[in-house]
mmCIF file of C-alpha atoms in Angstrom:
data_model
loop_
_atom_site.group_PDB
_atom_site.id
_atom_site.type_symbol
_atom_site.label_atom_id
_atom_site.label_comp_id
_atom_site.label_asym_id
_atom_site.label_seq_id
_atom_site.Cartn_x
_atom_site.Cartn_y
_atom_site.Cartn_z
ATOM 1 C CA SER L 4 -5.767 3.382 -5.170
ATOM 2 C CA THR L 5 -2.678 1.194 -4.820
ATOM 3 C CA LEU L 6 -2.022 2.724 -1.202
ATOM 4 C CA ALA L 7 -5.366 1.657 0.030
ATOM 5 C CA LEU L 8 -4.802 -2.028 -1.050
ATOM 6 C CA LEU L 9 -2.742 -2.323 2.192
ATOM 7 C CA PHE L 10 -4.674 -1.001 4.398
ATOM 8 C CA PHE L 11 -8.235 -2.142 2.799
ATOM 9 C CA SER L 12 -7.736 -5.023 0.815
ATOM 10 C CA SER L 13 -10.328 -5.450 -1.042
ATOM 11 C CA ARG L 14 -11.980 -6.393 -4.193
ATOM 12 C CA PHE L 15 -13.667 -2.950 -4.592
ATOM 13 C CA PHE L 16 -10.026 -1.562 -4.273
ATOM 14 C CA ALA L 17 -8.681 -3.321 -6.626
ATOM 15 C CA PHE L 18 -11.091 -2.431 -9.649
ATOM 16 C CA LEU L 19 -10.414 0.975 -8.914
ATOM 17 C CA GLY L 20 -7.588 0.438 -8.953
ATOM 18 C CA VAL L 21 -7.618 -1.164 -12.663
ATOM 19 C CA VAL L 22 -9.499 1.465 -13.525
ATOM 20 C CA ALA L 23 -7.713 4.434 -12.124
ATOM 21 C CA PHE L 24 -4.736 3.017 -13.648
ATOM 22 C CA SER L 25 -6.899 1.870 -17.068
ATOM 23 C CA ILE L 26 -7.821 5.774 -16.952
ATOM 24 C CA TYR L 27 -3.822 6.787 -16.293
ATOM 25 C CA TYR L 28 -2.636 5.649 -19.474
ATOM 26 C CA ILE L 29 -5.198 5.362 -21.472
ATOM 27 C CA SER L 30 -5.476 9.819 -20.752
ATOM 28 C CA PHE L 31 -1.805 10.180 -20.717
ATOM 29 C CA HIS L 32 -0.865 8.220 -23.642
ATOM 30 C CA SER L 33 -3.692 9.559 -26.272
ATOM 31 C CA VAL L 34 -3.078 13.154 -24.770
ATOM 32 C CA PHE L 35 0.569 13.268 -24.519
ATOM 33 C CA MET L 36 0.966 10.281 -27.287
ATOM 34 C CA HIS L 37 3.754 8.814 -25.121
ATOM 35 C CA HIS L 38 4.866 5.412 -26.857
ATOM 36 C CA GLY L 39 7.990 4.547 -24.948
ATOM 37 C CA HIS L 40 7.770 1.916 -22.493
ATOM 38 C CA SER L 41 4.413 0.771 -22.061
ATOM 39 C CA MET L 42 4.358 -0.874 -19.301
ATOM 40 C CA VAL L 43 0.629 -1.201 -18.861
ATOM 41 C CA ALA L 44 0.841 -4.840 -17.512
ATOM 42 C CA ILE L 45 1.188 -3.082 -14.632
ATOM 43 C CA ILE L 46 -2.398 -3.311 -13.792
ATOM 44 C CA PHE L 47 -1.760 -7.121 -13.287
ATOM 45 C CA ALA L 48 -0.909 -5.969 -9.908
ATOM 46 C CA PHE L 49 -4.106 -5.640 -8.942
ATOM 47 C CA VAL L 50 -5.658 -8.595 -10.500
ATOM 48 C CA PRO L 51 -5.085 -10.810 -7.078
ATOM 49 C CA LEU L 52 -7.047 -9.224 -5.211
ATOM 50 C CA LEU L 53 -10.062 -9.499 -8.126
ATOM 51 C CA PHE L 54 -10.216 -13.182 -7.561
ATOM 52 C CA LYS L 55 -11.190 -15.427 -4.256
ATOM 53 C CA THR L 56 -8.763 -16.588 -1.604
ATOM 54 C CA GLN L 57 -8.234 -20.264 -2.491
ATOM 55 C CA TYR L 58 -6.708 -18.358 -5.651
ATOM 56 C CA PHE L 59 -4.736 -15.112 -4.437
ATOM 57 C CA ASP L 60 -1.063 -16.787 -2.960
ATOM 58 C CA LEU L 61 -0.939 -18.404 -7.068
ATOM 59 C CA LEU L 62 -1.745 -15.070 -8.303
ATOM 60 C CA PHE L 63 0.440 -12.785 -6.069
ATOM 61 C CA GLU L 64 3.285 -14.633 -7.521
ATOM 62 C CA ALA L 65 2.763 -14.757 -10.818
ATOM 63 C CA VAL L 66 2.546 -10.620 -10.477
ATOM 64 C CA ARG L 67 6.010 -11.539 -8.376
ATOM 65 C CA TYR L 68 7.097 -13.324 -11.462
ATOM 66 C CA TYR L 69 6.200 -10.805 -13.942
ATOM 67 C CA ALA L 70 7.931 -8.344 -12.189
ATOM 68 C CA LEU L 71 10.979 -10.352 -12.381
ATOM 69 C CA PHE L 72 10.880 -11.043 -15.880
ATOM 70 C CA VAL L 73 10.076 -6.934 -15.835
ATOM 71 C CA TYR L 74 13.671 -6.030 -14.917
ATOM 72 C CA ALA L 75 15.569 -8.972 -16.311
ATOM 73 C CA SER L 76 14.444 -8.719 -19.594
ATOM 74 C CA SER L 77 15.371 -5.512 -19.745
ATOM 75 C CA GLY L 78 19.118 -6.598 -18.295
ATOM 76 C CA MET L 79 19.244 -8.889 -21.109
ATOM 77 C CA TYR L 80 18.426 -5.901 -23.645
ATOM 78 C CA LYS L 81 21.253 -4.144 -22.434
ATOM 79 C CA LEU L 82 23.127 -7.677 -22.928
ATOM 80 C CA PHE L 83 22.061 -8.386 -26.368
ATOM 81 C CA ARG L 84 22.551 -5.455 -27.661
ATOM 82 C CA LEU L 85 26.433 -4.778 -26.444
ATOM 83 C CA GLU L 86 26.262 -2.202 -24.986
ATOM 84 C CA PHE L 87 28.311 -3.054 -22.554
ATOM 85 C CA LEU L 88 30.922 -2.429 -24.936
ATOM 86 C CA GLN L 89 30.714 0.773 -25.708
ATOM 87 C CA TYR L 90 32.507 3.110 -23.233
ATOM 88 C CA ASP L 91 31.103 6.214 -23.807
ATOM 89 C CA TYR L 92 27.665 4.512 -24.515
ATOM 90 C CA PHE L 93 25.968 6.008 -21.583
ATOM 91 C CA SER L 94 27.354 9.652 -21.910
ATOM 92 C CA LYS L 95 25.915 9.935 -25.388
ATOM 93 C CA LEU L 96 22.567 8.301 -24.318
ATOM 94 C CA LEU L 97 22.143 11.388 -21.853
ATOM 95 C CA GLU L 98 23.544 13.479 -24.513
ATOM 96 C CA GLY L 99 20.567 12.763 -26.637
ATOM 97 C CA GLN L 100 18.074 12.470 -24.083
ATOM 98 C CA PHE L 101 18.982 16.334 -23.344
ATOM 99 C CA TYR L 102 19.417 17.359 -26.923
ATOM 100 C CA SER L 103 17.567 20.248 -26.308
ATOM 101 C CA LEU L 104 16.855 20.317 -22.991
ATOM 102 C CA GLN L 105 18.792 21.209 -19.636
ATOM 103 C CA PRO L 106 20.508 18.291 -17.940
ATOM 104 C CA THR L 107 20.140 17.355 -14.497
ATOM 105 C CA PHE L 108 22.526 18.020 -12.365
ATOM 106 C CA LEU L 109 23.745 14.263 -12.530
ATOM 107 C CA ALA L 110 23.345 13.425 -15.872
ATOM 108 C CA SER L 111 25.784 16.629 -16.690
ATOM 109 C CA TYR L 112 27.823 15.075 -14.009
ATOM 110 C CA LEU L 113 27.802 11.724 -15.908
ATOM 111 C CA ILE L 114 28.021 13.353 -19.353
ATOM 112 C CA GLU L 115 31.731 15.005 -18.196
ATOM 113 C CA HIS L 116 32.740 11.625 -16.293
ATOM 114 C CA VAL L 117 32.741 8.553 -18.938
ATOM 115 C CA SER L 118 34.128 6.287 -16.950
ATOM 116 C CA LEU L 119 31.877 6.936 -14.138
ATOM 117 C CA ALA L 120 29.061 6.569 -16.575
ATOM 118 C CA CYS L 121 29.996 3.216 -18.017
ATOM 119 C CA PHE L 122 30.639 1.702 -14.826
ATOM 120 C CA PHE L 123 26.971 2.623 -13.591
ATOM 121 C CA TRP L 124 25.599 1.507 -16.746
ATOM 122 C CA ILE L 125 27.397 -2.056 -16.500
ATOM 123 C CA PHE L 126 26.069 -1.972 -12.789
ATOM 124 C CA LEU L 127 22.600 -1.655 -14.201
ATOM 125 C CA MET L 128 23.068 -4.128 -16.525
ATOM 126 C CA LEU L 129 24.171 -7.009 -13.799
ATOM 127 C CA ALA L 130 21.323 -5.620 -11.445
ATOM 128 C CA GLN L 131 19.087 -6.468 -14.035
ATOM 129 C CA LEU L 132 20.511 -9.867 -15.068
ATOM 130 C CA SER L 133 20.565 -10.783 -10.967
ATOM 131 C CA PHE L 134 16.729 -10.270 -11.442
ATOM 132 C CA PHE L 135 16.839 -13.905 -12.792
ATOM 133 C CA GLY L 136 17.952 -15.428 -9.137
ATOM 134 C CA GLY L 137 14.236 -14.434 -7.969
ATOM 135 C CA PHE L 138 13.088 -17.544 -10.375
ATOM 136 C CA PHE L 139 14.491 -19.525 -8.301
ATOM 137 C CA THR L 140 15.012 -18.400 -3.925
ATOM 138 C CA LYS L 141 12.871 -15.244 -2.064
ATOM 139 C CA ARG L 142 16.196 -14.883 -0.142
ATOM 140 C CA LEU L 143 17.156 -11.850 -2.538
ATOM 141 C CA ASP L 144 13.547 -10.371 -2.471
ATOM 142 C CA LYS L 145 14.552 -7.395 0.042
ATOM 143 C CA TRP L 146 17.563 -6.364 -2.259
ATOM 144 C CA TYR L 147 15.400 -6.672 -5.257
ATOM 145 C CA ALA L 148 12.717 -3.905 -4.011
ATOM 146 C CA LEU L 149 15.707 -1.763 -2.757
ATOM 147 C CA PHE L 150 17.014 -1.767 -6.540
ATOM 148 C CA ILE L 151 13.152 -1.119 -8.151
ATOM 149 C CA PHE L 152 12.796 1.607 -5.187
ATOM 150 C CA LEU L 153 16.682 2.986 -6.183
ATOM 151 C CA PHE L 154 16.160 2.489 -10.336
ATOM 152 C CA HIS L 155 13.110 4.601 -10.664
ATOM 153 C CA LEU L 156 14.342 7.531 -8.271
ATOM 154 C CA LEU L 157 17.623 7.423 -10.081
ATOM 155 C CA SER L 158 15.827 7.156 -13.448
ATOM 156 C CA ASN L 159 13.687 10.267 -12.089
ATOM 157 C CA PHE L 160 17.235 12.598 -11.350
ATOM 158 C CA ILE L 161 19.428 11.597 -13.967
ATOM 159 C CA MET L 162 17.181 11.103 -17.112
ATOM 160 C CA ASN L 163 14.568 13.023 -15.594
ATOM 161 C CA LEU L 164 11.977 9.964 -16.488
ATOM 162 C CA GLN L 165 9.165 8.998 -14.271
ATOM 163 C CA PHE L 166 7.972 5.716 -13.787
ATOM 164 C CA PHE L 167 5.622 5.877 -10.915
ATOM 165 C CA GLU L 168 3.561 3.328 -11.516
ATOM 166 C CA LEU L 169 6.484 0.643 -11.632
ATOM 167 C CA TYR L 170 6.725 1.317 -7.181
ATOM 168 C CA VAL L 171 3.494 -1.150 -7.403
ATOM 169 C CA PHE L 172 5.829 -3.596 -7.604
ATOM 170 C CA LEU L 173 7.814 -2.979 -4.199
ATOM 171 C CA LEU L 174 4.823 -4.989 -2.479
ATOM 172 C CA PHE L 175 6.175 -8.653 -4.572
ATOM 173 C CA PHE L 176 9.212 -7.780 -2.810
ATOM 174 C CA LEU L 177 8.606 -6.711 0.824
ATOM 175 C CA PRO L 178 8.034 -9.991 2.910
ATOM 176 C CA SER L 179 5.049 -8.955 4.641
ATOM 177 C CA THR L 180 3.587 -7.216 2.443
ATOM 178 C CA LEU L 181 1.501 -10.454 1.259
ATOM 179 C CA THR L 182 0.857 -11.387 4.907
ATOM 180 C CA ILE L 183 -0.889 -7.674 5.486
ATOM 181 C CA ILE L 184 -2.835 -7.779 2.368
ATOM 182 C CA LYS L 185 -3.869 -11.208 2.579
ATOM 183 C CA LYS L 186 -5.301 -10.619 5.846
ATOM 184 C CA GLN L 187 -6.717 -7.543 4.984
ATOM 185 C CA PHE L 188 -8.188 -9.250 2.141
ATOM 186 C CA LEU L 189 -9.916 -11.961 3.745
ATOM 187 C CA LYS L 190 -11.422 -9.634 6.295
ATOM 188 C CA PHE L 191 -13.780 -8.408 3.857
ATOM 189 C CA VAL L 192 -13.834 -11.271 1.412
ATOM 190 C CA SER L 193 -15.187 -13.462 4.646
#
């Protein structure tokens, strides 16, 4: 239903997105008892499409700010815990992640090459902290979209973590998305 929003933006698909994500969230977390990175607030991505057109731009921006907060707060978490001061932090994290599982190829490489893992972790923290800049300007939005894409792709390949539902945040950082969704949305509301 998220992809349908790009081409058929209407309140129906927004409502369908909210329902689909709610079912996914409840069933996934109930059956698998996954209680880690709870991102139920991703449901906010559909909020701009549930209301009248006069609030669309404001709500679209509100969700963009929420996405900025999600990534910037992750960087702040790493900063406040002083993880960047521990040279082997990311390597040890990967060892713990794959304690009883076969590590991915990239994880094995980073476990063996501690200095590269340290550099990667510090770069990740700085990239996440850079999302604070998005509160003041939209000039970096293309870079934020690229970072979001690469971050979740590499999280999958390195740590075997799938956060596919967070790819919806890409919509709020691509310059043409607002225009496309709003144009489609106005067709159905009018």
